[in-house]
Coordinates of C-alpha atoms in Angstrom, one line a residue:
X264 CA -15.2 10.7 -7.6
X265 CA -12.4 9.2 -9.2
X266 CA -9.9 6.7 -7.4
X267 CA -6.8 4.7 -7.9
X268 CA -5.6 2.0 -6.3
X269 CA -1.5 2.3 -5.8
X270 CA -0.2 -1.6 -5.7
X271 CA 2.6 -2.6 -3.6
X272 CA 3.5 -5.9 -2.4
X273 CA 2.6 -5.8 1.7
X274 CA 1.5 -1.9 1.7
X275 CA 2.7 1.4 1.8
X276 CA 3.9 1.2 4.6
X277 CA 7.3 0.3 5.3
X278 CA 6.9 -1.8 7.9
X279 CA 4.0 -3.9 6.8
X280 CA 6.2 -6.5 5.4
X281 CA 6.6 -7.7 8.7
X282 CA 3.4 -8.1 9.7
X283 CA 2.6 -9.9 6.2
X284 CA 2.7 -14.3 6.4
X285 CA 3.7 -14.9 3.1
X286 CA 6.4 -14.1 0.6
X287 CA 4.4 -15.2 -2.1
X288 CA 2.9 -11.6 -1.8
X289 CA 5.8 -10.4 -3.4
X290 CA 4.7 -13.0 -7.1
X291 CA 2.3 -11.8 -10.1
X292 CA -0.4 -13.9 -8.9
X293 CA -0.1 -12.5 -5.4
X294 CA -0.2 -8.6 -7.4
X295 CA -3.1 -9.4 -10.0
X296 CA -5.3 -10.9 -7.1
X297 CA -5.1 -7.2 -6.0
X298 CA -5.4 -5.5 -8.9
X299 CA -8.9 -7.9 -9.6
X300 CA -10.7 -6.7 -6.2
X301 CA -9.6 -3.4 -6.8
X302 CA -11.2 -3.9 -10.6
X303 CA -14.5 -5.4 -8.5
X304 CA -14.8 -2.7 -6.2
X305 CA -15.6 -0.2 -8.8
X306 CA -12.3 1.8 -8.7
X307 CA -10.6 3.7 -12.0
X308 CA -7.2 2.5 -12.0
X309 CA -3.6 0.6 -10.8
X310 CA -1.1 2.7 -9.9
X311 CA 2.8 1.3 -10.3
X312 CA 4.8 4.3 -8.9
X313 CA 8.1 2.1 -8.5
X314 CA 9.5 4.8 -6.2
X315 CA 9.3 7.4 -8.6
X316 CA 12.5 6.3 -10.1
X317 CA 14.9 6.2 -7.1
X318 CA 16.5 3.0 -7.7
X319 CA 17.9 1.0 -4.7
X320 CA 21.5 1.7 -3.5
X321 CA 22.1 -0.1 -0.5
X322 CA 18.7 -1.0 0.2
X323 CA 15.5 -3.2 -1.4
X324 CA 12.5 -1.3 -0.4
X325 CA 9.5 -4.0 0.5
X326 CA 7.0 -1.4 -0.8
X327 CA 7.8 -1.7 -4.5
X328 CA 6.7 -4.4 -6.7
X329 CA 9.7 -6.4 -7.8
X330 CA 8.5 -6.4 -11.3
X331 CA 9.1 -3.5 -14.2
X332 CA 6.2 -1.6 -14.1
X333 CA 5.8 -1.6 -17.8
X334 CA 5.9 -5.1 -18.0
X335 CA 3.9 -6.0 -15.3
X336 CA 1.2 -4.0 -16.9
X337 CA 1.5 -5.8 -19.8
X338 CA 0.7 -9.0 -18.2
X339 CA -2.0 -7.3 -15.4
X340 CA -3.6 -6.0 -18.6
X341 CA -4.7 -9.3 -20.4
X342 CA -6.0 -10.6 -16.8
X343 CA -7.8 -7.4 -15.5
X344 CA -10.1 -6.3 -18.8
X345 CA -12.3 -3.4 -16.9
X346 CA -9.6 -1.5 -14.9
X347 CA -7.3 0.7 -16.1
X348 CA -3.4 1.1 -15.4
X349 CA -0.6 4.2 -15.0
X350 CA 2.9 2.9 -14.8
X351 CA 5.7 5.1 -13.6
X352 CA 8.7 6.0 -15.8
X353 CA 11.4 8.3 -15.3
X354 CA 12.4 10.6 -18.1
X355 CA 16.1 10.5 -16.9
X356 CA 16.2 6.1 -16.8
X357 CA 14.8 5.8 -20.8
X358 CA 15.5 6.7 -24.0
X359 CA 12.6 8.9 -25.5
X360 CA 11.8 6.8 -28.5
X361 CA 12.1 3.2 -26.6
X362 CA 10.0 4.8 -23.8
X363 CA 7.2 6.2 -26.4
X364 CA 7.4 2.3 -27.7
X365 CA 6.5 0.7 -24.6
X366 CA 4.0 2.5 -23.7
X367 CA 2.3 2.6 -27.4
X368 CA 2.5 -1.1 -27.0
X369 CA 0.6 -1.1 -23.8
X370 CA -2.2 0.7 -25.3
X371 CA -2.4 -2.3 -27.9
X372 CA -2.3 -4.5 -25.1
X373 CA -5.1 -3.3 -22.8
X374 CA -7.3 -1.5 -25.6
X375 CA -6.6 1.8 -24.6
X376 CA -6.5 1.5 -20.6
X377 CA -3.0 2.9 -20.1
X378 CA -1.0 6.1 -18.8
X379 CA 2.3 7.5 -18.3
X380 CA 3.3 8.6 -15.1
X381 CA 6.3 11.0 -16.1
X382 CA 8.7 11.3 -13.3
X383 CA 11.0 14.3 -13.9
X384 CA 14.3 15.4 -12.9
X385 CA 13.5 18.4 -11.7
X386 CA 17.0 20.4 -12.2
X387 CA 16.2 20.7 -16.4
X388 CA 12.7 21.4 -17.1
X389 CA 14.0 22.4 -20.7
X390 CA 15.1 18.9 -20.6
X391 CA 11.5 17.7 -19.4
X392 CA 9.4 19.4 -21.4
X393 CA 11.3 18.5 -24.6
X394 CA 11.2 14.9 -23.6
X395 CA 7.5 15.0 -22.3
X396 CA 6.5 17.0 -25.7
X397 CA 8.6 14.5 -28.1
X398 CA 7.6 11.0 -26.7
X399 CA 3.7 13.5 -27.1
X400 CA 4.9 13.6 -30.6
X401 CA 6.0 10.3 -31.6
X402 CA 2.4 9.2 -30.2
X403 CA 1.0 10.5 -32.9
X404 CA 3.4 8.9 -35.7
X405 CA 0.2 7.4 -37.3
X406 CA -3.1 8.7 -37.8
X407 CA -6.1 6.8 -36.6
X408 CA -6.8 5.4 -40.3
X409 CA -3.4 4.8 -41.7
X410 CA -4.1 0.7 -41.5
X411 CA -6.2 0.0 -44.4
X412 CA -5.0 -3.8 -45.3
X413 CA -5.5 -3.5 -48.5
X414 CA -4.8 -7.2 -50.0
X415 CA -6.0 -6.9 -53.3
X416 CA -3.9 -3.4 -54.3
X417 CA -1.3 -4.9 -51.6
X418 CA -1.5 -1.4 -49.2
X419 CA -0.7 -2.3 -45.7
X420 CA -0.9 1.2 -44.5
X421 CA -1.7 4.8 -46.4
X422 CA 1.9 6.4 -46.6
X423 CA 0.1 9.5 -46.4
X424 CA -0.9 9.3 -42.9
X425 CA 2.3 8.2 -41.5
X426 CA 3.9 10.9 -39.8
X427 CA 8.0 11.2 -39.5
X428 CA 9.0 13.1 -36.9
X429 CA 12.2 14.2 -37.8
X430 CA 12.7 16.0 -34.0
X431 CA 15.8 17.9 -33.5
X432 CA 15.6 19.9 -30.6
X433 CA 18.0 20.9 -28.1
X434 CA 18.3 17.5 -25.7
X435 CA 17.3 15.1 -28.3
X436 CA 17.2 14.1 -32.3
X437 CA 14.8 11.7 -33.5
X438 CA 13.8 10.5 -36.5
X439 CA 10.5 8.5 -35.8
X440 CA 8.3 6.9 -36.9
X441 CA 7.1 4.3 -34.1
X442 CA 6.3 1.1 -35.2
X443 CA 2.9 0.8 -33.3
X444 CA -0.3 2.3 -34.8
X445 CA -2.1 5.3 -32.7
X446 CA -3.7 4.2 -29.8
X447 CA -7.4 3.3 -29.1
X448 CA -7.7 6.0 -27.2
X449 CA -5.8 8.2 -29.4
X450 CA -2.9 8.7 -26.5
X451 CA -1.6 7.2 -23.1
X452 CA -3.0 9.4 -20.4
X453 CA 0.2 11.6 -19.0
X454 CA 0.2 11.7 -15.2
X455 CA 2.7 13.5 -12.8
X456 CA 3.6 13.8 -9.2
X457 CA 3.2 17.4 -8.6
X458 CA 6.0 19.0 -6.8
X459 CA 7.1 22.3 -7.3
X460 CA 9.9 21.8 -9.4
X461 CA 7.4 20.3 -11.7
X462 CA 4.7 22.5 -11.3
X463 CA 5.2 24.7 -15.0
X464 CA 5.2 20.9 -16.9
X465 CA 2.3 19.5 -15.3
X466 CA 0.3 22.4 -16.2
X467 CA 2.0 22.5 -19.9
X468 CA 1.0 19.0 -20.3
X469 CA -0.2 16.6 -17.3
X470 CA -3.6 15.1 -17.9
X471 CA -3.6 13.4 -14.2
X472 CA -1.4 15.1 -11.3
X473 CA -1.1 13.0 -7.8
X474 CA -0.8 15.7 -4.6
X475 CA 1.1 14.6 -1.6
X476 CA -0.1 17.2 0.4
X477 CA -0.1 15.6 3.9
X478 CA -3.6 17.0 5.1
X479 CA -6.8 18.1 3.5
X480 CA -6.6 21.7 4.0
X481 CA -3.2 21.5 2.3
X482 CA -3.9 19.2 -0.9
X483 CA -7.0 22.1 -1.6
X484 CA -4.5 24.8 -1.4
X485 CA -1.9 22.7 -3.8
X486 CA -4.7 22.2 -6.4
X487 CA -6.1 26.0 -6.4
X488 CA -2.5 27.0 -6.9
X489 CA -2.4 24.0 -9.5
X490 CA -5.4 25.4 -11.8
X491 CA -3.9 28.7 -11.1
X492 CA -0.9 27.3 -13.2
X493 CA -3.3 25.8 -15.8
X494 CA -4.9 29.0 -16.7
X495 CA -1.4 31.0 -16.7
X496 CA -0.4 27.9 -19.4
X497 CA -3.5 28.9 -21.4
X498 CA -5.4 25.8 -20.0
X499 CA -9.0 25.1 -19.2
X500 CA -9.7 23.2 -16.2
X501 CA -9.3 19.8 -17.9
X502 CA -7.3 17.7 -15.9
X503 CA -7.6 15.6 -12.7
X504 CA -6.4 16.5 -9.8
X505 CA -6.0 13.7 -7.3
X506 CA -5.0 13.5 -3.6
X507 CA -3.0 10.7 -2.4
X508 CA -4.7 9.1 0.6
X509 CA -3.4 6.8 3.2
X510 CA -6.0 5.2 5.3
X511 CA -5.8 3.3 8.5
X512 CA -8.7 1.3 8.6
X513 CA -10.3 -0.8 11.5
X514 CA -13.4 -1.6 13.3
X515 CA -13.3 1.5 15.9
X516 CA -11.2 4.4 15.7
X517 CA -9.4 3.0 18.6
X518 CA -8.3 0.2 16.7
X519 CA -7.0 2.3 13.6
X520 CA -5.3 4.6 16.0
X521 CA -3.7 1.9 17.0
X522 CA -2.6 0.4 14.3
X523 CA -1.5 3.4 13.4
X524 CA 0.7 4.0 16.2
X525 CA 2.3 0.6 16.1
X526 CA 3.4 0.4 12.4
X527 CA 4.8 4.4 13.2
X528 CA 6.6 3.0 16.1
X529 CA 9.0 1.4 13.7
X530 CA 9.1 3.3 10.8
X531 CA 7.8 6.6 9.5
X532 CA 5.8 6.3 6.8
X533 CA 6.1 10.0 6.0
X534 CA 9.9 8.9 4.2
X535 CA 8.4 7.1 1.5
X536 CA 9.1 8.6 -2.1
X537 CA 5.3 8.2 -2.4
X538 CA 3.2 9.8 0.2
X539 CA -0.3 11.3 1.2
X540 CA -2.8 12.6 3.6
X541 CA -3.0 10.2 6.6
X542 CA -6.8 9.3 7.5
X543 CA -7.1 6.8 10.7
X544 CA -10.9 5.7 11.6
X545 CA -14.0 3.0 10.8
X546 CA -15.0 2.3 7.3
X547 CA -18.0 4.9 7.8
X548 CA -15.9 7.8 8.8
X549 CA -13.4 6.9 6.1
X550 CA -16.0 7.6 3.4
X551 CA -17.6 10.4 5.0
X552 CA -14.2 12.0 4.8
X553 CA -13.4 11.3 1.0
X554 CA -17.0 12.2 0.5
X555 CA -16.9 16.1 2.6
X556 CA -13.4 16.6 0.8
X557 CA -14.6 16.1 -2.9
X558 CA -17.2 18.3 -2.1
X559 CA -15.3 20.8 -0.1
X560 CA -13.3 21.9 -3.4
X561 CA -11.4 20.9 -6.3
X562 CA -10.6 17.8 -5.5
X563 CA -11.4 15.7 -7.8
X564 CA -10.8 11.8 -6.3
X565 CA -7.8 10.1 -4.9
X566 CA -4.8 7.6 -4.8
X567 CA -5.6 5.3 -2.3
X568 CA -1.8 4.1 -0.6
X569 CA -2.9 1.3 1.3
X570 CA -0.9 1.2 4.5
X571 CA -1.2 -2.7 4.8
X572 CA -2.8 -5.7 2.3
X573 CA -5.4 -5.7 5.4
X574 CA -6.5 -2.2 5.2
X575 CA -6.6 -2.7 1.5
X576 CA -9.4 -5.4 1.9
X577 CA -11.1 -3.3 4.0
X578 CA -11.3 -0.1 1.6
X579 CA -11.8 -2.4 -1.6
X580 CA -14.8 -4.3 0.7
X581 CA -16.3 -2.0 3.2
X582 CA -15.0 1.7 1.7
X583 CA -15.9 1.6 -1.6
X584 CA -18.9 -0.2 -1.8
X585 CA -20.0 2.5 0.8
X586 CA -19.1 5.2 -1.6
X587 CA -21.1 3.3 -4.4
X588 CA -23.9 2.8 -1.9
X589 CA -23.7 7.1 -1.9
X590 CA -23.4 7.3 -5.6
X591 CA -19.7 8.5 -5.3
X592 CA -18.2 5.9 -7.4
X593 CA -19.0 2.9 -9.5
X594 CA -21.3 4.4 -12.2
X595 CA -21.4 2.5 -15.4
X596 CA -18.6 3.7 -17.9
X597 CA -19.7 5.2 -21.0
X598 CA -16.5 3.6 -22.5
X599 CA -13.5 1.1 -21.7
X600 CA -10.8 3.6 -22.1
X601 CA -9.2 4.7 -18.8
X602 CA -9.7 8.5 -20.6
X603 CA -13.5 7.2 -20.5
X604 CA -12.8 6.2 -17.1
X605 CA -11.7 9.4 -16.1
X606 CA -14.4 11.6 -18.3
X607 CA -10.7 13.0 -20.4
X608 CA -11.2 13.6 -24.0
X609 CA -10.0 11.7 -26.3
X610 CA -7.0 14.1 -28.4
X611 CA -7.9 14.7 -31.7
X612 CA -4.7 14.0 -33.9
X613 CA -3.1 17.0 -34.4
X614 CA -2.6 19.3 -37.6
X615 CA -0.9 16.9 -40.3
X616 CA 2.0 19.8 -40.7
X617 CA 5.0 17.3 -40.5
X618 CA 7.0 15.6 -43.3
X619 CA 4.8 13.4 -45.0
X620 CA 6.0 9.8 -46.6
X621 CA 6.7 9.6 -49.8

Protein backbone atom coordinates (compact mmCIF):
# COMPACT_ATOMS: atom_id res chain seq x y z
CA UNK A 1 0.00 0.00 0.00
CA UNK A 2 1.23 3.25 -0.91
CA UNK A 3 0.20 6.59 0.87
CA UNK A 4 0.62 10.23 0.87
CA UNK A 5 0.28 12.61 3.19
CA UNK A 6 -1.54 16.05 1.63
CA UNK A 7 -0.14 19.06 4.03
CA UNK A 8 -2.21 21.91 4.77
CA UNK A 9 -1.95 24.37 7.54
CA UNK A 10 -5.15 23.36 10.08
CA UNK A 11 -6.61 20.51 7.69
CA UNK A 12 -8.64 19.91 4.86
CA UNK A 13 -11.22 20.97 6.05
CA UNK A 14 -12.41 24.42 5.76
CA UNK A 15 -13.43 25.08 8.89
CA UNK A 16 -10.69 23.62 11.00
CA UNK A 17 -8.91 26.84 11.15
CA UNK A 18 -11.19 27.62 13.71
CA UNK A 19 -10.87 25.06 15.87
CA UNK A 20 -6.91 25.35 15.50
CA UNK A 21 -5.06 27.63 18.81
CA UNK A 22 -2.32 28.84 17.07
CA UNK A 23 -1.39 30.84 13.92
CA UNK A 24 2.01 29.72 14.10
CA UNK A 25 0.43 26.63 12.29
CA UNK A 26 0.33 28.55 9.33
CA UNK A 27 5.01 28.98 9.53
CA UNK A 28 7.57 26.36 8.02
CA UNK A 29 8.42 25.05 11.33
CA UNK A 30 4.72 24.53 12.11
CA UNK A 31 4.59 22.55 8.19
CA UNK A 32 7.93 20.51 8.48
CA UNK A 33 6.96 19.33 12.05
CA UNK A 34 4.24 17.60 9.91
CA UNK A 35 5.85 16.55 7.18
CA UNK A 36 8.67 14.74 9.94
CA UNK A 37 5.75 12.50 11.68
CA UNK A 38 4.38 11.83 8.48
CA UNK A 39 8.27 10.75 7.39
CA UNK A 40 8.15 8.57 10.92
CA UNK A 41 5.06 6.93 10.34
CA UNK A 42 6.30 5.07 7.45
CA UNK A 43 4.27 6.90 4.70
CA UNK A 44 5.62 7.53 0.85
CA UNK A 45 5.19 11.07 0.35
CA UNK A 46 4.08 15.14 0.99
CA UNK A 47 1.63 16.26 -1.09
CA UNK A 48 1.44 20.35 -1.88
CA UNK A 49 -1.75 20.51 -4.08
CA UNK A 50 -1.94 24.53 -3.58
CA UNK A 51 -5.56 24.31 -4.78
CA UNK A 52 -4.74 22.94 -7.94
CA UNK A 53 -3.96 26.26 -9.24
CA UNK A 54 -7.08 28.33 -8.48
CA UNK A 55 -5.54 31.41 -7.12
CA UNK A 56 -7.53 33.52 -4.56
CA UNK A 57 -9.86 36.19 -5.88
CA UNK A 58 -11.66 37.59 -3.14
CA UNK A 59 -10.83 35.05 -0.67
CA UNK A 60 -7.52 33.44 1.30
CA UNK A 61 -8.34 29.83 1.67
CA UNK A 62 -7.00 28.53 5.28
CA UNK A 63 -6.37 25.11 3.72
CA UNK A 64 -3.47 26.04 1.52
CA UNK A 65 -0.01 26.47 2.79
CA UNK A 66 0.98 30.10 2.33
CA UNK A 67 4.29 29.17 0.93
CA UNK A 68 5.09 28.32 -3.01
CA UNK A 69 4.98 24.82 -3.20
CA UNK A 70 8.20 24.56 -5.06
CA UNK A 71 9.94 26.41 -2.71
CA UNK A 72 8.76 25.02 0.23
CA UNK A 73 9.86 21.71 -1.00
CA UNK A 74 13.06 22.95 -1.47
CA UNK A 75 13.50 23.80 2.09
CA UNK A 76 11.18 20.62 3.47
CA UNK A 77 13.71 18.58 1.43
CA UNK A 78 17.02 19.36 3.24
CA UNK A 79 15.04 18.81 6.72
CA UNK A 80 12.94 15.58 5.88
CA UNK A 81 15.85 13.15 4.15
CA UNK A 82 13.57 9.73 3.93
CA UNK A 83 10.21 11.13 2.60
CA UNK A 84 9.53 12.01 -0.57
CA UNK A 85 7.53 15.19 -2.06
CA UNK A 86 4.94 16.09 -5.20
CA UNK A 87 4.40 19.79 -5.60
CA UNK A 88 1.56 21.04 -7.59
CA UNK A 89 2.04 23.33 -10.67
CA UNK A 90 -0.22 24.45 -13.23
CA UNK A 91 0.69 24.31 -16.77
CA UNK A 92 -1.26 27.56 -17.56
CA UNK A 93 0.69 29.79 -14.36
CA UNK A 94 4.56 28.78 -15.74
CA UNK A 95 6.56 29.02 -18.54
CA UNK A 96 7.65 25.46 -19.78
CA UNK A 97 11.36 25.91 -19.62
CA UNK A 98 11.42 27.89 -16.01
CA UNK A 99 8.87 25.22 -14.78
CA UNK A 100 11.17 22.17 -16.14
CA UNK A 101 14.04 24.27 -14.08
CA UNK A 102 12.52 24.19 -10.81
CA UNK A 103 11.64 21.06 -10.67
CA UNK A 104 15.21 19.64 -12.08
CA UNK A 105 16.55 21.68 -9.34
CA UNK A 106 14.44 19.99 -6.74
CA UNK A 107 15.67 16.64 -7.71
CA UNK A 108 19.29 18.01 -6.96
CA UNK A 109 18.00 19.19 -3.83
CA UNK A 110 16.31 16.08 -2.36
CA UNK A 111 18.47 13.35 -4.26
CA UNK A 112 15.82 12.30 -6.45
CA UNK A 113 12.65 12.38 -4.02
CA UNK A 114 10.50 14.77 -6.09
CA UNK A 115 7.36 14.87 -8.57
CA UNK A 116 5.36 17.05 -10.60
CA UNK A 117 1.82 17.25 -10.03
CA UNK A 118 0.63 18.74 -13.50
CA UNK A 119 -2.52 20.64 -13.22
CA UNK A 120 -4.07 21.17 -16.64
CA UNK A 121 -6.42 23.39 -18.23
CA UNK A 122 -8.60 21.21 -19.38
CA UNK A 123 -10.14 23.25 -22.50
CA UNK A 124 -6.56 22.51 -24.79
CA UNK A 125 -5.30 19.12 -24.29
CA UNK A 126 -3.14 19.87 -27.47
CA UNK A 127 -1.90 22.59 -25.33
CA UNK A 128 -1.33 19.96 -22.35
CA UNK A 129 0.21 17.38 -23.87
CA UNK A 130 2.66 19.54 -25.72
CA UNK A 131 3.60 21.25 -22.48
CA UNK A 132 3.51 17.96 -20.40
CA UNK A 133 5.70 16.13 -23.31
CA UNK A 134 8.29 19.31 -23.66
CA UNK A 135 9.06 20.12 -19.99
CA UNK A 136 9.40 15.48 -20.47
CA UNK A 137 11.87 16.58 -22.88
CA UNK A 138 13.94 19.21 -21.48
CA UNK A 139 14.34 16.62 -18.49
CA UNK A 140 16.42 14.79 -20.45
CA UNK A 141 18.72 17.71 -21.75
CA UNK A 142 21.80 15.70 -20.28
CA UNK A 143 22.48 12.20 -20.15
CA UNK A 144 23.32 10.51 -16.96
CA UNK A 145 27.23 10.74 -17.66
CA UNK A 146 27.73 13.98 -19.40
CA UNK A 147 29.69 15.35 -16.02
CA UNK A 148 33.03 13.94 -16.23
CA UNK A 149 35.19 16.96 -14.43
CA UNK A 150 37.93 16.40 -16.28
CA UNK A 151 40.73 18.87 -14.67
CA UNK A 152 43.61 17.75 -16.25
CA UNK A 153 42.20 17.86 -20.17
CA UNK A 154 39.90 20.86 -18.63
CA UNK A 155 36.27 18.92 -19.79
CA UNK A 156 33.58 19.93 -17.52
CA UNK A 157 31.03 17.97 -19.28
CA UNK A 158 31.11 15.56 -22.67
CA UNK A 159 29.51 17.89 -25.34
CA UNK A 160 28.41 14.79 -26.80
CA UNK A 161 25.84 13.95 -24.29
CA UNK A 162 24.30 17.24 -24.00
CA UNK A 163 21.10 17.28 -25.72
CA UNK A 164 19.58 20.66 -27.36
CA UNK A 165 16.12 20.53 -27.69
CA UNK A 166 15.45 22.82 -30.29
CA UNK A 167 11.30 22.21 -29.75
CA UNK A 168 9.06 23.93 -32.06
CA UNK A 169 5.77 22.75 -31.88
CA UNK A 170 2.51 24.25 -32.13
CA UNK A 171 2.04 26.12 -28.42
CA UNK A 172 5.68 26.52 -27.69
CA UNK A 173 9.48 27.03 -29.22
CA UNK A 174 12.27 26.14 -27.10
CA UNK A 175 15.69 25.99 -27.50
CA UNK A 176 16.93 24.04 -24.36
CA UNK A 177 19.30 22.97 -22.96
CA UNK A 178 18.51 23.20 -19.01
CA UNK A 179 21.22 24.07 -16.91
CA UNK A 180 20.69 21.25 -14.34
CA UNK A 181 22.20 17.78 -14.94
CA UNK A 182 19.58 14.71 -15.22
CA UNK A 183 18.12 13.77 -12.20
CA UNK A 184 19.11 10.99 -9.68
CA UNK A 185 16.32 9.26 -10.44
CA UNK A 186 16.56 9.93 -14.05
CA UNK A 187 13.09 12.13 -13.94
CA UNK A 188 10.61 13.94 -11.53
CA UNK A 189 7.72 11.55 -11.04
CA UNK A 190 4.58 13.22 -13.16
CA UNK A 191 1.36 13.07 -11.07
CA UNK A 192 -2.26 14.31 -12.06
CA UNK A 193 -5.61 14.87 -10.66
CA UNK A 194 -7.70 12.74 -12.81
CA UNK A 195 -10.80 14.26 -14.13
CA UNK A 196 -12.25 13.61 -17.20
CA UNK A 197 -11.05 16.40 -19.15
CA UNK A 198 -7.74 15.00 -18.38
CA UNK A 199 -8.32 11.53 -18.62
CA UNK A 200 -6.39 10.98 -22.50
CA UNK A 201 -3.03 12.88 -20.80
CA UNK A 202 -2.87 11.05 -17.75
CA UNK A 203 -2.95 7.86 -19.50
CA UNK A 204 -0.38 9.38 -22.31
CA UNK A 205 1.94 10.29 -19.63
CA UNK A 206 0.90 10.33 -15.74
CA UNK A 207 3.09 8.17 -13.59
CA UNK A 208 0.86 8.89 -10.26
CA UNK A 209 -3.03 9.89 -10.75
CA UNK A 210 -5.06 11.09 -7.47
CA UNK A 211 -9.07 9.98 -7.70
CA UNK A 212 -11.57 12.09 -6.05
CA UNK A 213 -14.15 9.67 -6.31
CA UNK A 214 -16.29 10.40 -3.25
CA UNK A 215 -16.90 6.69 -2.20
CA UNK A 216 -15.13 3.39 -2.61
CA UNK A 217 -17.33 1.77 -5.05
CA UNK A 218 -16.80 4.90 -7.20
CA UNK A 219 -12.88 5.48 -7.03
CA UNK A 220 -12.83 1.33 -8.28
CA UNK A 221 -14.94 2.12 -11.13
CA UNK A 222 -12.70 5.52 -11.91
CA UNK A 223 -9.49 3.40 -11.92
CA UNK A 224 -10.87 0.26 -14.13
CA UNK A 225 -11.97 2.93 -16.55
CA UNK A 226 -8.45 4.62 -15.91
CA UNK A 227 -6.29 1.33 -16.95
CA UNK A 228 -8.91 1.00 -19.66
CA UNK A 229 -7.38 4.37 -20.92
CA UNK A 230 -3.81 3.04 -20.27
CA UNK A 231 -4.07 0.07 -22.50
CA UNK A 232 -6.11 2.16 -25.42
CA UNK A 233 -2.64 4.58 -25.05
CA UNK A 234 -0.56 1.49 -25.60
CA UNK A 235 0.35 1.29 -21.84
CA UNK A 236 1.01 -1.47 -19.42
CA UNK A 237 -0.36 -1.19 -16.17
CA UNK A 238 2.58 0.84 -14.69
CA UNK A 239 1.26 3.65 -12.86
CA UNK A 240 -0.26 4.29 -9.43
CA UNK A 241 -3.53 4.79 -8.98
CA UNK A 242 -4.34 6.48 -5.75
CA UNK A 243 -7.62 7.41 -3.89
CA UNK A 244 -7.88 10.48 -2.06
CA UNK A 245 -9.13 9.74 1.47
CA UNK A 246 -10.56 11.97 4.07
CA UNK A 247 -10.82 10.42 7.55
CA UNK A 248 -12.67 11.45 10.57
CA UNK A 249 -10.93 9.89 13.25
CA UNK A 250 -11.86 9.49 17.08
CA UNK A 251 -12.09 7.16 19.85
CA UNK A 252 -15.75 5.67 18.96
CA UNK A 253 -17.54 5.99 15.91
CA UNK A 254 -19.85 8.23 17.83
CA UNK A 255 -17.24 10.63 18.33
CA UNK A 256 -16.05 10.74 14.64
CA UNK A 257 -19.63 11.06 13.59
CA UNK A 258 -19.66 13.81 15.50
CA UNK A 259 -16.97 15.52 14.61
CA UNK A 260 -18.02 15.00 11.47
CA UNK A 261 -21.25 16.55 11.74
CA UNK A 262 -20.02 19.67 13.53
CA UNK A 263 -17.20 20.83 11.18
CA UNK A 264 -20.16 19.98 8.15
CA UNK A 265 -22.43 22.15 10.02
CA UNK A 266 -20.37 25.08 8.92
CA UNK A 267 -18.91 24.32 5.86
CA UNK A 268 -18.96 21.55 3.26
CA UNK A 269 -15.99 20.07 2.74
CA UNK A 270 -17.16 18.52 -0.51
CA UNK A 271 -16.30 22.44 -2.16
CA UNK A 272 -12.74 22.12 -1.80
CA UNK A 273 -10.68 22.05 -5.16
CA UNK A 274 -9.13 18.91 -3.52
CA UNK A 275 -11.45 16.26 -2.37
CA UNK A 276 -11.96 12.46 -1.55
CA UNK A 277 -13.85 9.53 -0.12
CA UNK A 278 -15.08 10.51 3.35
CA UNK A 279 -14.37 7.60 6.05
CA UNK A 280 -15.72 8.51 9.76
CA UNK A 281 -14.91 5.76 12.56
CA UNK A 282 -11.99 4.46 15.34
CA UNK A 283 -8.44 4.01 14.34
CA UNK A 284 -9.21 0.09 13.93
CA UNK A 285 -12.05 0.44 11.56
CA UNK A 286 -10.11 3.14 9.62
CA UNK A 287 -7.38 0.55 8.69
CA UNK A 288 -9.66 -2.22 8.15
CA UNK A 289 -11.23 -0.12 5.54
CA UNK A 290 -7.99 1.06 3.59
CA UNK A 291 -6.91 -2.47 4.14
CA UNK A 292 -10.49 -4.37 2.40
CA UNK A 293 -10.28 -1.51 -0.33
CA UNK A 294 -6.59 -2.28 -1.60
CA UNK A 295 -7.61 -5.63 -1.71
CA UNK A 296 -11.02 -5.31 -3.17
CA UNK A 297 -9.31 -4.00 -6.60
CA UNK A 298 -7.02 -1.78 -8.25
CA UNK A 299 -6.40 0.49 -5.85
CA UNK A 300 -3.26 0.87 -5.31
CA UNK A 301 -2.85 3.26 -1.88
CA UNK A 302 -4.13 6.62 -1.02
CA UNK A 303 -3.86 10.49 -0.30
CA UNK A 304 -4.65 10.84 3.02
CA UNK A 305 -6.60 14.75 3.36
CA UNK A 306 -6.57 15.14 6.87
CA UNK A 307 -9.74 16.85 7.94
CA UNK A 308 -8.08 18.48 11.02
CA UNK A 309 -4.10 18.68 12.42
CA UNK A 310 -5.85 16.32 15.24
CA UNK A 311 -7.11 13.68 13.03
CA UNK A 312 -3.72 13.87 11.36
CA UNK A 313 -1.97 12.79 14.71
CA UNK A 314 -4.22 10.24 14.95
CA UNK A 315 -3.68 8.56 11.43
CA UNK A 316 0.17 9.30 11.51
CA UNK A 317 0.06 7.62 15.41
CA UNK A 318 -2.63 5.11 15.67
CA UNK A 319 -3.51 4.39 11.68
CA UNK A 320 -0.43 3.77 10.22
CA UNK A 321 1.40 2.04 12.69
CA UNK A 322 -1.65 -0.28 12.55
CA UNK A 323 -1.26 -0.82 8.87
CA UNK A 324 2.53 -1.59 9.55
CA UNK A 325 1.55 -3.77 12.46
CA UNK A 326 -0.55 -5.74 9.21
CA UNK A 327 2.37 -5.49 6.90
CA UNK A 328 0.44 -2.84 4.64
CA UNK A 329 3.00 -0.26 4.77
CA UNK A 330 6.42 0.57 6.14
CA UNK A 331 8.57 -2.12 4.49
CA UNK A 332 12.23 -1.13 4.15
CA UNK A 333 12.83 0.75 0.75
CA UNK A 334 15.04 -0.85 -1.64
CA UNK A 335 16.11 2.78 -2.55
CA UNK A 336 15.81 6.56 -1.48
CA UNK A 337 14.11 7.69 -4.65
CA UNK A 338 10.45 8.48 -4.24
CA UNK A 339 10.25 6.14 -7.81
CA UNK A 340 11.89 3.49 -5.28
CA UNK A 341 9.37 4.56 -3.00
CA UNK A 342 6.68 3.84 -5.22
CA UNK A 343 8.26 0.48 -6.94
CA UNK A 344 8.26 3.10 -10.65
CA UNK A 345 11.07 2.43 -12.87
CA UNK A 346 13.55 4.50 -13.22
CA UNK A 347 13.30 5.91 -17.26
CA UNK A 348 15.97 4.91 -19.23
CA UNK A 349 17.23 8.08 -21.23
CA UNK A 350 15.78 8.05 -24.31
CA UNK A 351 17.20 7.37 -28.02
CA UNK A 352 20.04 10.16 -28.39
CA UNK A 353 18.18 11.18 -31.87
CA UNK A 354 18.37 15.08 -31.16
CA UNK A 355 20.89 17.71 -32.33
CA UNK A 356 23.96 16.97 -30.74
CA UNK A 357 26.65 19.79 -29.43
CA UNK A 358 29.22 20.57 -31.45
Amino acid sequence: MYLGFSLTPFGHHPAAWRGAAEIANLGFEALLAQVARAEQAGLDFVLLSDRLGARPVDDLSPVATPFEPTTLVAALATRARRIGFLAAAATHQHEPYNLARRFASLESISNGRTGWVAVTTGNGEDRDREYVDLVGALWDSWEDDAFIYDKEKGRFFQPDKMHVLNHKGEHFSVRGPLNVSRSPQGKPVLAQVLTDENRALAAHAAEIVFLQSSSPTGAEEAASDFIRSLEAADRRRDARILANLVPFIAATQTEAQALHDALQAVEDISKQPLSGAILIGTPIAIADSLQQWLEAGQIDGFAILPPTLGMADLFLAEVAPELQRRGLIGRTKAGSTLRDYLNLPRPAYPAATWERAS
